[in-house]
């Protein structure tokens, strides 16, 4: 009786030692100094209690010594992880950017605008060099009848002439050439922006038809899967074959729609190749998105930016200045001109000329026939009035384009949001109809109707998304943010740098065998892996995981 009580007391002390995790014998003494449990320690000898307790403590020491110590603080190290960015997509984006840069510099329309700008620069040089002296060398020969008989002569003439006073005609001509050169520079900038807009629009159109063709193909596959299940049910006699005929009709319709979209994609691909000079692989087009900082915050800001940076308005302003300079040049023809002249004629026989070099001033006043100068002035005035009227027309057109582009962007944004919600709801309805069919409480006809609604909404959503991006491109083209003057290729890189992969829209169906969503509107390229560097808190590890 006493021995069993001692064992009970020893077990109590040992359990307390294990819970405390202490290695100190004095603490064990404090745990069991006096009998605290009646019928346990009071009925055993003190020597036995201390003996058993010491044995238990000595047996527990190796286990306590193996208790792991506190881990050291984590250190930051570089580890490798796998990124989901597509290598093929990055290569396509780089090739596309290089093609864009080449196109902006060497597209035929741009080269023509550059040639016109160079020709305007040559006209400016000619106008400026009109102030320099003019050199002229000539020769004449003939015969003279004199009393002594007929004499032949051969003379060489050399003349230097420099304008001193011209009534401002040369200065007006120089200003006209300068304004013409500035107008050609504005035309070149506008041509570059228009070409870039058309090229990016061609990219979006190709992406549109690729995405819509994928939706139609996926729809046909879904209908085929549903029809296969319904065929098995019909063979078992559970249902009739009318729904199967409807499914076959819907599948053929989806295939025909896919082929139609493929033909439209071929047209878009030809247009794409016209600008980029290469044909991209299907599914590897880079995603394009206009950065938010390029877009104006309000319609008033859009109007202000478009008026301030429109190449068309800048061009017409330069044309008005040129017309004003032409008026001044025409009016300068009313005034006389003063020129310094130095000439020399060399006649070996002295038949006509025997004098040396002649120097002097020439004053000329060209009256014409009395109507020529007046008609020139009136013509220049009419041209000026025409350009001023054209400026007002261009200003109204720019304002109209900016306002309409702003309105389309705002409406398109709301349209995309509503269609995304509609696609999500239609996806839920389709899933519900499919589950009812699987449970035997629905018909294939109802599932096909839900699938058709889903397909139409997804096609409309694809159109809305691409229309919205095109509208944004047109807006930033109008405001001058698409390709500002002097910008580099890094700015075009921002069009693809800020592109976000759209959220996965709920699929129009789930596979009857597998409940996995179909990726129809993901716009993702084929998944490939690449190594990227990141900070890892685990020492001496190399992590390989999805990122």
Short mmCIF file of C-alpha atoms in Angstrom, two decimals:
data_model
loop_
_atom_site.label_atom_id
_atom_site.label_comp_id
_atom_site.label_asym_id
_atom_site.label_seq_id
_atom_site.Cartn_x
_atom_site.Cartn_y
_atom_site.Cartn_z
CA UNK A 1 0.00 0.00 0.00
CA UNK A 2 2.81 2.33 0.95
CA UNK A 3 4.83 1.35 -2.11
CA UNK A 4 2.03 2.04 -4.55
CA UNK A 5 1.44 5.41 -2.97
CA UNK A 6 5.10 6.23 -3.46
CA UNK A 7 4.93 5.40 -7.12
CA UNK A 8 1.91 7.64 -7.51
CA UNK A 9 3.75 10.51 -5.88
CA UNK A 10 6.80 9.93 -8.04
CA UNK A 11 4.71 10.00 -11.21
CA UNK A 12 3.12 13.27 -10.12
CA UNK A 13 6.55 14.82 -9.60
CA UNK A 14 7.84 13.48 -12.90
CA UNK A 15 4.90 14.85 -14.83
CA UNK A 16 5.47 18.22 -13.24
CA UNK A 17 9.13 18.06 -14.23
CA UNK A 18 8.25 17.29 -17.84
CA UNK A 19 5.75 20.13 -18.02
CA UNK A 20 8.18 22.63 -16.56
CA UNK A 21 11.10 21.60 -18.76
CA UNK A 22 13.61 22.42 -15.94
CA UNK A 23 16.99 20.77 -15.35
CA UNK A 24 17.41 22.01 -11.77
CA UNK A 25 17.13 19.56 -8.88
CA UNK A 26 16.23 22.35 -6.49
CA UNK A 27 13.10 23.03 -8.56
CA UNK A 28 12.16 19.34 -8.18
CA UNK A 29 12.53 19.78 -4.43
CA UNK A 30 10.13 22.72 -4.54
CA UNK A 31 7.65 20.64 -6.54
CA UNK A 32 7.37 17.91 -3.87
CA UNK A 33 8.67 19.41 -0.55
CA UNK A 34 5.86 18.13 1.63
CA UNK A 35 2.99 15.73 1.12
CA UNK A 36 0.20 17.68 -0.56
CA UNK A 37 -2.05 14.81 -1.58
CA UNK A 38 -3.60 12.72 1.22
CA UNK A 39 -3.09 9.07 0.77
CA UNK A 40 -0.21 9.56 -1.59
CA UNK A 41 3.02 10.99 -0.16
CA UNK A 42 1.90 10.75 3.48
CA UNK A 43 1.93 6.97 3.49
CA UNK A 44 5.47 6.42 2.05
CA UNK A 45 8.91 6.81 3.54
CA UNK A 46 10.79 9.99 2.64
CA UNK A 47 13.89 8.11 1.48
CA UNK A 48 12.01 6.10 -1.07
CA UNK A 49 10.36 9.21 -2.43
CA UNK A 50 13.66 11.01 -2.97
CA UNK A 51 15.20 7.89 -4.53
CA UNK A 52 12.43 7.40 -7.07
CA UNK A 53 12.31 11.11 -7.89
CA UNK A 54 16.06 11.24 -8.49
CA UNK A 55 15.88 8.22 -10.78
CA UNK A 56 13.08 9.75 -12.81
CA UNK A 57 14.93 13.03 -13.14
CA UNK A 58 18.14 11.33 -14.24
CA UNK A 59 16.14 9.34 -16.82
CA UNK A 60 14.52 12.48 -18.21
CA UNK A 61 17.76 14.46 -18.55
CA UNK A 62 18.79 12.94 -21.95
CA UNK A 63 15.36 13.71 -23.37
CA UNK A 64 15.43 17.25 -22.03
CA UNK A 65 18.92 17.73 -23.40
CA UNK A 66 17.63 16.89 -26.90
CA UNK A 67 15.02 19.66 -26.83
CA UNK A 68 15.69 21.85 -29.89
CA UNK A 69 16.94 25.32 -29.22
CA UNK A 70 15.35 28.50 -30.64
CA UNK A 71 15.91 28.79 -34.42
CA UNK A 72 18.22 31.55 -35.59
CA UNK A 73 16.61 34.62 -37.13
CA UNK A 74 15.89 34.20 -40.85
CA UNK A 75 18.25 35.78 -43.33
CA UNK A 76 17.29 37.23 -46.71
CA UNK A 77 18.75 35.45 -49.71
CA UNK A 78 18.11 35.45 -53.45
CA UNK A 79 16.22 32.38 -54.58
CA UNK A 80 14.99 31.33 -58.00
CA UNK A 81 11.31 30.99 -58.73
CA UNK A 82 9.40 30.20 -61.89
CA UNK A 83 7.45 33.02 -63.52
CA UNK A 84 4.34 32.55 -65.66
CA UNK A 85 5.41 35.21 -68.17
CA UNK A 86 5.52 33.64 -71.59
CA UNK A 87 8.87 33.54 -73.31
CA UNK A 88 7.11 33.37 -76.65
CA UNK A 89 4.95 36.32 -75.66
CA UNK A 90 7.99 38.38 -74.67
CA UNK A 91 9.69 37.54 -77.95
CA UNK A 92 6.58 38.51 -79.92
CA UNK A 93 6.32 41.78 -77.99
CA UNK A 94 9.96 42.63 -78.66
CA UNK A 95 9.58 41.86 -82.35
CA UNK A 96 6.42 43.92 -82.50
CA UNK A 97 8.10 46.91 -80.86
CA UNK A 98 10.98 46.72 -83.32
CA UNK A 99 8.52 46.57 -86.22
CA UNK A 100 6.64 49.58 -84.83
CA UNK A 101 9.82 51.61 -84.53
CA UNK A 102 10.83 50.71 -88.08
CA UNK A 103 7.36 51.53 -89.38
CA UNK A 104 7.24 54.94 -87.68
CA UNK A 105 10.50 55.85 -89.40
CA UNK A 106 10.32 54.08 -92.75
CA UNK A 107 6.67 53.58 -93.69
CA UNK A 108 6.05 54.80 -97.30
CA UNK A 109 3.67 57.59 -96.33
CA UNK A 110 6.10 58.75 -93.66
CA UNK A 111 8.99 58.67 -96.13
CA UNK A 112 6.94 60.80 -98.51
CA UNK A 113 6.26 63.32 -95.73
CA UNK A 114 9.97 63.35 -94.88
CA UNK A 115 10.82 64.04 -98.53
CA UNK A 116 8.36 66.95 -98.60
CA UNK A 117 9.95 68.31 -95.42
CA UNK A 118 13.42 68.06 -96.97
CA UNK A 119 12.19 69.88 -100.09
CA UNK A 120 10.77 72.65 -97.90
CA UNK A 121 14.18 72.93 -96.25
CA UNK A 122 15.81 73.38 -99.64
CA UNK A 123 13.33 76.13 -100.49
CA UNK A 124 14.27 77.86 -97.26
CA UNK A 125 17.98 77.69 -98.14
CA UNK A 126 17.23 79.19 -101.56
CA UNK A 127 15.27 82.05 -100.01
CA UNK A 128 18.02 82.81 -97.51
CA UNK A 129 20.74 82.75 -100.18
CA UNK A 130 18.88 85.41 -102.18
CA UNK A 131 20.68 88.04 -100.05
CA UNK A 132 24.06 86.84 -101.31
CA UNK A 133 25.72 88.28 -104.45
CA UNK A 134 24.74 86.73 -107.76
CA UNK A 135 27.46 85.81 -110.26
CA UNK A 136 26.86 85.64 -114.01
CA UNK A 137 29.24 84.78 -116.86
CA UNK A 138 28.27 84.90 -120.53
CA UNK A 139 29.59 85.26 -124.03
CA UNK A 140 28.32 86.82 -127.25
CA UNK A 141 29.52 86.86 -130.82
CA UNK A 142 28.44 88.52 -134.03
CA UNK A 143 29.44 91.00 -136.74
CA UNK A 144 29.36 94.77 -137.16
CA UNK A 145 29.16 96.69 -140.47
CA UNK A 146 31.53 99.61 -140.52
CA UNK A 147 32.83 101.94 -143.15
CA UNK A 148 35.94 99.86 -143.38
CA UNK A 149 33.89 96.76 -143.89
CA UNK A 150 32.29 94.00 -141.89
CA UNK A 151 34.02 92.95 -138.65
CA UNK A 152 33.35 89.94 -136.47
CA UNK A 153 33.64 89.97 -132.70
CA UNK A 154 33.70 87.52 -129.78
CA UNK A 155 33.24 88.93 -126.25
CA UNK A 156 33.10 87.41 -122.77
CA UNK A 157 30.97 89.06 -120.04
CA UNK A 158 31.28 88.65 -116.24
CA UNK A 159 28.87 90.32 -113.81
CA UNK A 160 28.35 90.44 -110.02
CA UNK A 161 25.04 91.77 -108.70
CA UNK A 162 23.89 92.19 -105.09
CA UNK A 163 20.55 93.48 -103.85
CA UNK A 164 20.72 96.34 -101.37
CA UNK A 165 17.08 97.45 -101.13
CA UNK A 166 14.11 95.37 -102.23
CA UNK A 167 11.19 96.69 -100.18
CA UNK A 168 11.20 93.61 -97.89
CA UNK A 169 10.54 91.05 -100.61
CA UNK A 170 13.49 88.79 -99.69
CA UNK A 171 12.64 88.84 -95.99
CA UNK A 172 9.00 88.01 -96.73
CA UNK A 173 10.10 85.15 -98.98
CA UNK A 174 12.34 83.77 -96.22
CA UNK A 175 9.47 83.89 -93.71
CA UNK A 176 7.18 82.16 -96.19
CA UNK A 177 9.71 79.36 -96.66
CA UNK A 178 10.17 79.00 -92.89
CA UNK A 179 6.43 78.70 -92.30
CA UNK A 180 6.15 76.18 -95.12
CA UNK A 181 8.88 74.08 -93.54
CA UNK A 182 7.14 74.23 -90.17
CA UNK A 183 3.86 73.20 -91.81
CA UNK A 184 5.57 70.21 -93.43
CA UNK A 185 6.99 69.24 -90.04
CA UNK A 186 3.47 69.28 -88.59
CA UNK A 187 2.27 67.18 -91.53
CA UNK A 188 5.06 64.67 -90.84
CA UNK A 189 4.11 64.45 -87.16
CA UNK A 190 0.46 63.98 -88.01
CA UNK A 191 1.33 61.29 -90.54
CA UNK A 192 3.41 59.42 -87.98
CA UNK A 193 0.58 59.54 -85.44
CA UNK A 194 -2.02 58.43 -87.98
CA UNK A 195 0.17 55.58 -89.19
CA UNK A 196 0.82 54.41 -85.65
CA UNK A 197 -2.89 54.57 -84.84
CA UNK A 198 -3.74 52.52 -87.93
CA UNK A 199 -1.05 49.96 -87.10
CA UNK A 200 -2.24 49.54 -83.50
CA UNK A 201 -5.83 49.31 -84.73
CA UNK A 202 -4.76 46.54 -87.10
CA UNK A 203 -3.20 44.72 -84.14
CA UNK A 204 -6.42 44.98 -82.14
CA UNK A 205 -8.55 43.86 -85.07
CA UNK A 206 -6.41 40.76 -85.51
CA UNK A 207 -6.66 40.04 -81.79
CA UNK A 208 -10.44 40.55 -81.95
CA UNK A 209 -11.03 37.94 -84.64
CA UNK A 210 -8.60 35.46 -83.09
CA UNK A 211 -10.47 35.67 -79.82
CA UNK A 212 -13.92 35.45 -81.41
CA UNK A 213 -12.87 32.48 -83.55
CA UNK A 214 -11.62 30.72 -80.39
CA UNK A 215 -14.98 31.36 -78.71
CA UNK A 216 -16.88 29.89 -81.65
CA UNK A 217 -14.60 26.84 -81.78
CA UNK A 218 -14.99 26.25 -78.06
CA UNK A 219 -18.76 26.56 -78.38
CA UNK A 220 -18.81 23.88 -81.05
CA UNK A 221 -16.73 21.59 -78.84
CA UNK A 222 -19.06 22.11 -75.88
CA UNK A 223 -22.10 21.29 -77.99
CA UNK A 224 -20.34 18.17 -79.26
CA UNK A 225 -19.69 17.01 -75.69
CA UNK A 226 -23.29 17.62 -74.69
CA UNK A 227 -24.56 15.84 -77.78
CA UNK A 228 -22.37 12.83 -77.04
CA UNK A 229 -23.92 12.44 -73.59
CA UNK A 230 -27.40 12.95 -74.97
CA UNK A 231 -26.70 10.32 -77.63
CA UNK A 232 -26.00 7.74 -74.93
CA UNK A 233 -29.22 8.64 -73.16
CA UNK A 234 -31.14 8.34 -76.42
CA UNK A 235 -29.65 4.91 -77.08
CA UNK A 236 -30.89 3.80 -73.67
CA UNK A 237 -34.37 5.06 -74.54
CA UNK A 238 -34.46 7.73 -71.83
CA UNK A 239 -35.00 10.64 -74.23
CA UNK A 240 -35.92 11.26 -77.84
CA UNK A 241 -33.73 12.44 -80.66
CA UNK A 242 -35.21 15.89 -81.31
CA UNK A 243 -32.77 17.54 -78.93
CA UNK A 244 -29.94 15.75 -80.72
CA UNK A 245 -31.02 17.24 -84.02
CA UNK A 246 -31.12 20.68 -82.41
CA UNK A 247 -27.63 20.11 -80.97
CA UNK A 248 -26.31 19.09 -84.40
CA UNK A 249 -27.82 22.24 -85.90
CA UNK A 250 -26.27 24.43 -83.23
CA UNK A 251 -22.90 22.76 -83.68
CA UNK A 252 -22.94 23.32 -87.43
CA UNK A 253 -23.94 26.93 -86.86
CA UNK A 254 -21.03 27.41 -84.45
CA UNK A 255 -18.60 25.84 -86.94
CA UNK A 256 -19.89 28.08 -89.73
CA UNK A 257 -19.49 31.10 -87.49
CA UNK A 258 -15.95 30.01 -86.69
CA UNK A 259 -15.10 29.74 -90.39
CA UNK A 260 -16.57 33.19 -91.02
CA UNK A 261 -14.47 34.62 -88.23
CA UNK A 262 -11.41 32.83 -89.58
CA UNK A 263 -11.93 34.51 -92.95
CA UNK A 264 -12.20 37.89 -91.25
CA UNK A 265 -9.05 37.05 -89.32
CA UNK A 266 -7.28 36.39 -92.63
CA UNK A 267 -8.24 39.89 -93.79
CA UNK A 268 -7.04 41.36 -90.50
CA UNK A 269 -3.80 39.37 -90.77
CA UNK A 270 -3.14 40.79 -94.24
CA UNK A 271 -3.65 44.30 -92.90
CA UNK A 272 -1.39 43.53 -89.94
CA UNK A 273 1.36 42.28 -92.28
CA UNK A 274 1.03 45.47 -94.32
CA UNK A 275 2.16 47.53 -91.35
CA UNK A 276 4.47 45.17 -89.44
CA UNK A 277 5.98 43.16 -92.32
CA UNK A 278 5.62 39.82 -90.50
CA UNK A 279 2.87 37.36 -89.60
CA UNK A 280 2.53 36.55 -85.89
CA UNK A 281 1.81 33.09 -84.54
CA UNK A 282 -1.76 32.46 -83.46
CA UNK A 283 -2.26 33.09 -79.77
CA UNK A 284 0.99 35.01 -79.23
CA UNK A 285 -0.13 38.57 -79.89
CA UNK A 286 0.99 40.89 -77.08
CA UNK A 287 -1.75 42.54 -75.08
CA UNK A 288 -2.22 46.25 -75.66
CA UNK A 289 -3.56 48.71 -73.12
CA UNK A 290 -3.44 52.50 -73.06
CA UNK A 291 -1.75 53.72 -69.84
CA UNK A 292 -4.10 55.58 -67.53
CA UNK A 293 -1.80 58.61 -67.36
CA UNK A 294 -2.18 59.13 -71.11
CA UNK A 295 -5.95 59.58 -70.87
CA UNK A 296 -7.46 62.96 -69.94
CA UNK A 297 -9.41 63.25 -66.71
CA UNK A 298 -12.35 65.19 -68.11
CA UNK A 299 -13.87 66.29 -71.38
CA UNK A 300 -12.67 69.85 -70.82
CA UNK A 301 -9.10 68.60 -70.43
CA UNK A 302 -9.46 66.49 -73.57
CA UNK A 303 -10.61 69.53 -75.55
CA UNK A 304 -7.78 71.66 -74.17
CA UNK A 305 -5.10 69.08 -74.94
CA UNK A 306 -6.43 68.44 -78.43
CA UNK A 307 -6.41 72.15 -79.32
CA UNK A 308 -2.92 72.60 -77.89
CA UNK A 309 -1.21 69.62 -79.52
CA UNK A 310 -3.20 68.84 -82.67
CA UNK A 311 -0.85 68.56 -85.69
CA UNK A 312 -3.69 69.65 -87.97
CA UNK A 313 -4.20 72.91 -86.07
CA UNK A 314 -0.46 73.53 -86.01
CA UNK A 315 -0.26 72.94 -89.74
CA UNK A 316 -3.09 75.32 -90.59
CA UNK A 317 -1.58 77.98 -88.31
CA UNK A 318 1.68 77.73 -90.25
CA UNK A 319 -0.20 77.92 -93.53
CA UNK A 320 -1.91 81.12 -92.40
CA UNK A 321 1.45 82.62 -91.45
CA UNK A 322 2.83 81.62 -94.82
CA UNK A 323 -0.13 83.23 -96.63
CA UNK A 324 0.46 86.44 -94.67
CA UNK A 325 4.12 86.41 -95.72
CA UNK A 326 3.06 85.93 -99.36
CA UNK A 327 0.83 89.00 -99.06
CA UNK A 328 3.77 91.03 -97.74
CA UNK A 329 6.01 89.83 -100.55
CA UNK A 330 3.42 90.78 -103.17
CA UNK A 331 3.05 94.24 -101.67
CA UNK A 332 6.86 94.66 -101.65
CA UNK A 333 6.88 94.45 -105.45
CA UNK A 334 5.38 97.92 -105.59
CA UNK A 335 8.58 99.49 -104.34
CA UNK A 336 11.79 100.12 -106.34
CA UNK A 337 14.89 97.97 -105.91
CA UNK A 338 18.50 99.06 -105.52
CA UNK A 339 21.36 96.80 -106.56
CA UNK A 340 25.15 97.06 -106.61
CA UNK A 341 26.61 95.89 -109.92
CA UNK A 342 30.17 95.12 -111.03
CA UNK A 343 30.75 93.91 -114.62
CA UNK A 344 33.59 93.38 -117.02
CA UNK A 345 33.60 92.56 -120.76
CA UNK A 346 36.59 91.14 -122.55
CA UNK A 347 36.68 91.84 -126.32
CA UNK A 348 40.01 90.74 -127.86
CA UNK A 349 39.54 92.79 -131.08
CA UNK A 350 37.96 95.78 -129.39
CA UNK A 351 35.14 95.83 -131.87
CA UNK A 352 32.44 96.64 -129.32
CA UNK A 353 34.03 97.16 -125.94
CA UNK A 354 37.26 98.80 -125.01
CA UNK A 355 36.42 99.94 -121.48
CA UNK A 356 37.53 98.11 -118.31
CA UNK A 357 35.55 96.94 -115.28
CA UNK A 358 32.36 98.89 -114.63
CA UNK A 359 31.00 99.36 -111.05
CA UNK A 360 27.87 101.18 -109.98
CA UNK A 361 24.37 101.13 -108.53
CA UNK A 362 21.21 100.25 -110.38
CA UNK A 363 17.78 101.53 -109.38
CA UNK A 364 14.88 99.64 -110.92
CA UNK A 365 11.15 100.26 -110.53
CA UNK A 366 8.99 97.69 -112.22
CA UNK A 367 5.53 99.11 -112.97
CA UNK A 368 4.51 96.26 -115.24
CA UNK A 369 1.30 96.81 -117.13
CA UNK A 370 -0.48 98.38 -114.15
CA UNK A 371 -2.57 95.30 -113.26
CA UNK A 372 -0.05 92.51 -112.65
CA UNK A 373 1.08 93.61 -109.18
CA UNK A 374 -2.46 94.40 -108.10
CA UNK A 375 -3.69 90.95 -109.14
CA UNK A 376 -0.86 89.26 -107.26
CA UNK A 377 -1.74 91.12 -104.08
CA UNK A 378 -5.42 90.25 -104.39
CA UNK A 379 -4.61 86.61 -105.02
CA UNK A 380 -2.43 86.49 -101.90
CA UNK A 381 -5.21 88.12 -99.85
CA UNK A 382 -7.74 85.57 -101.06
CA UNK A 383 -5.39 82.73 -100.15
CA UNK A 384 -5.01 84.19 -96.66
CA UNK A 385 -8.78 84.38 -96.20
CA UNK A 386 -9.13 80.80 -97.40
CA UNK A 387 -6.60 79.54 -94.88
CA UNK A 388 -8.28 81.44 -92.06
CA UNK A 389 -11.64 79.88 -92.92
CA UNK A 390 -9.95 76.49 -93.10
CA UNK A 391 -8.51 77.02 -89.63
CA UNK A 392 -11.99 77.51 -88.19
CA UNK A 393 -13.19 74.34 -89.91
CA UNK A 394 -10.23 72.32 -88.61
CA UNK A 395 -10.73 73.68 -85.09
CA UNK A 396 -14.37 72.60 -85.09
CA UNK A 397 -13.42 69.19 -86.42
CA UNK A 398 -10.77 68.71 -83.73
CA UNK A 399 -13.24 69.68 -81.01
CA UNK A 400 -15.84 67.34 -82.45
CA UNK A 401 -13.36 64.46 -82.61
CA UNK A 402 -12.16 65.03 -79.04
CA UNK A 403 -15.69 65.27 -77.64
CA UNK A 404 -16.92 62.20 -79.51
CA UNK A 405 -13.84 60.18 -78.55
CA UNK A 406 -14.30 61.12 -74.90
CA UNK A 407 -17.96 60.13 -75.03
CA UNK A 408 -17.20 56.80 -76.71
CA UNK A 409 -14.55 55.97 -74.11
CA UNK A 410 -16.91 56.66 -71.22
CA UNK A 411 -19.81 54.76 -72.79
CA UNK A 412 -17.54 51.90 -73.83
CA UNK A 413 -16.21 51.54 -70.30
CA UNK A 414 -19.73 51.18 -68.94
CA UNK A 415 -20.63 48.80 -71.76
CA UNK A 416 -17.71 46.50 -70.96
CA UNK A 417 -18.66 46.48 -67.27
CA UNK A 418 -22.28 45.60 -68.00
CA UNK A 419 -21.33 42.86 -70.46
CA UNK A 420 -18.90 41.34 -67.99
CA UNK A 421 -21.70 41.13 -65.45
CA UNK A 422 -24.02 39.69 -68.10
CA UNK A 423 -21.47 37.05 -69.10
CA UNK A 424 -21.02 36.04 -65.46
CA UNK A 425 -24.78 35.70 -64.96
CA UNK A 426 -25.18 33.80 -68.21
CA UNK A 427 -22.40 31.45 -67.14
CA UNK A 428 -24.19 30.78 -63.88
CA UNK A 429 -27.44 30.12 -65.72
CA UNK A 430 -25.71 27.71 -68.08
CA UNK A 431 -24.09 25.82 -65.22
CA UNK A 432 -27.46 25.55 -63.50
CA UNK A 433 -29.14 24.22 -66.64
CA UNK A 434 -26.36 21.71 -67.15
CA UNK A 435 -26.62 20.42 -63.57
CA UNK A 436 -30.35 20.01 -63.95
CA UNK A 437 -29.72 18.02 -67.12
CA UNK A 438 -27.24 15.80 -65.31
CA UNK A 439 -29.77 15.25 -62.53
CA UNK A 440 -32.45 14.30 -65.04
CA UNK A 441 -34.65 17.32 -64.32
CA UNK A 442 -33.90 19.33 -67.44
CA UNK A 443 -33.66 18.97 -71.18
CA UNK A 444 -30.82 19.42 -73.63
CA UNK A 445 -32.82 22.10 -75.43
CA UNK A 446 -32.74 24.32 -72.36
CA UNK A 447 -28.98 23.79 -71.99
CA UNK A 448 -28.43 24.65 -75.66
CA UNK A 449 -30.44 27.85 -75.29
CA UNK A 450 -28.37 28.88 -72.28
CA UNK A 451 -25.18 28.01 -74.15
CA UNK A 452 -26.23 30.10 -77.13
CA UNK A 453 -26.98 33.09 -74.89
CA UNK A 454 -23.59 32.66 -73.26
CA UNK A 455 -21.82 32.44 -76.61
CA UNK A 456 -23.49 35.57 -77.99
CA UNK A 457 -22.69 37.54 -74.85
CA UNK A 458 -19.05 36.46 -74.94
CA UNK A 459 -18.75 37.49 -78.59
CA UNK A 460 -20.32 40.83 -77.78
CA UNK A 461 -17.99 41.26 -74.81
CA UNK A 462 -14.97 40.59 -77.05
CA UNK A 463 -16.18 43.28 -79.45
CA UNK A 464 -16.79 45.71 -76.59
CA UNK A 465 -13.32 45.19 -75.12
CA UNK A 466 -11.54 45.75 -78.42
CA UNK A 467 -13.78 48.69 -79.35
CA UNK A 468 -12.92 50.27 -76.02
CA UNK A 469 -9.19 49.98 -76.65
CA UNK A 470 -9.55 51.41 -80.15
CA UNK A 471 -11.58 54.32 -78.75
CA UNK A 472 -8.88 54.99 -76.17
CA UNK A 473 -6.22 54.99 -78.87
CA UNK A 474 -8.26 57.45 -80.93
CA UNK A 475 -8.68 59.68 -77.89
CA UNK A 476 -4.96 59.82 -77.08
CA UNK A 477 -4.26 60.40 -80.79
CA UNK A 478 -6.58 63.40 -80.71
CA UNK A 479 -5.01 64.78 -77.53
CA UNK A 480 -1.48 64.23 -78.89
CA UNK A 481 -0.47 61.72 -76.19
CA UNK A 482 -0.09 58.75 -78.53
CA UNK A 483 3.21 59.85 -80.07
CA UNK A 484 4.34 63.29 -78.89
CA UNK A 485 6.96 65.05 -80.93
CA UNK A 486 10.45 63.89 -80.04
CA UNK A 487 9.30 60.76 -78.18
CA UNK A 488 11.32 57.55 -78.41
CA UNK A 489 10.47 53.87 -78.72
CA UNK A 490 10.23 53.57 -74.93
CA UNK A 491 6.92 55.39 -75.07
CA UNK A 492 5.46 52.77 -77.39
CA UNK A 493 6.77 50.13 -75.00
CA UNK A 494 4.41 51.55 -72.35
CA UNK A 495 1.45 50.46 -74.46
CA UNK A 496 2.39 46.85 -73.71
CA UNK A 497 4.10 47.38 -70.37
CA UNK A 498 0.85 48.48 -68.66
CA UNK A 499 -1.28 45.82 -70.34
CA UNK A 500 -3.04 43.68 -67.77
CA UNK A 501 -4.28 40.22 -68.55
CA UNK A 502 -8.06 40.40 -68.28
CA UNK A 503 -9.83 38.54 -65.52
CA UNK A 504 -11.01 35.09 -66.39
CA UNK A 505 -14.63 35.30 -67.40
CA UNK A 506 -16.78 32.41 -66.38
CA UNK A 507 -16.92 29.89 -69.15
CA UNK A 508 -19.98 29.37 -71.22
CA UNK A 509 -19.91 25.73 -70.17
CA UNK A 510 -18.28 23.20 -67.96
CA UNK A 511 -17.26 19.91 -69.40
CA UNK A 512 -19.76 17.17 -68.61
CA UNK A 513 -16.94 14.93 -67.44
CA UNK A 514 -14.75 17.56 -65.76
CA UNK A 515 -15.92 20.61 -63.85
CA UNK A 516 -13.16 22.86 -65.15
CA UNK A 517 -13.89 26.36 -66.55
CA UNK A 518 -13.11 26.93 -70.21
CA UNK A 519 -10.62 29.72 -70.88
CA UNK A 520 -12.32 31.54 -73.73
CA UNK A 521 -11.77 35.18 -72.86
CA UNK A 522 -8.48 34.89 -71.03
CA UNK A 523 -6.37 36.32 -73.88
CA UNK A 524 -3.40 34.46 -72.43
CA UNK A 525 -0.53 33.20 -74.55
CA UNK A 526 0.72 29.65 -74.21
CA UNK A 527 2.11 29.16 -70.71
CA UNK A 528 5.87 28.87 -70.48
CA UNK A 529 8.23 29.16 -67.54
CA UNK A 530 11.26 31.28 -66.99
CA UNK A 531 13.54 31.93 -64.00
CA UNK A 532 13.17 35.14 -62.04
CA UNK A 533 14.97 36.40 -58.93
CA UNK A 534 13.21 37.22 -55.67
CA UNK A 535 14.00 37.59 -51.95
CA UNK A 536 13.52 34.37 -49.95
CA UNK A 537 13.61 34.18 -46.13
CA UNK A 538 14.71 30.53 -46.03
CA UNK A 539 18.48 30.10 -45.91
CA UNK A 540 20.28 27.81 -48.31
CA UNK A 541 17.25 26.96 -50.41
CA UNK A 542 16.33 27.32 -54.05
CA UNK A 543 12.59 27.50 -54.48
CA UNK A 544 10.86 26.47 -57.68
CA UNK A 545 7.21 27.41 -57.62
CA UNK A 546 4.54 29.28 -59.56
CA UNK A 547 4.85 33.04 -59.44
#
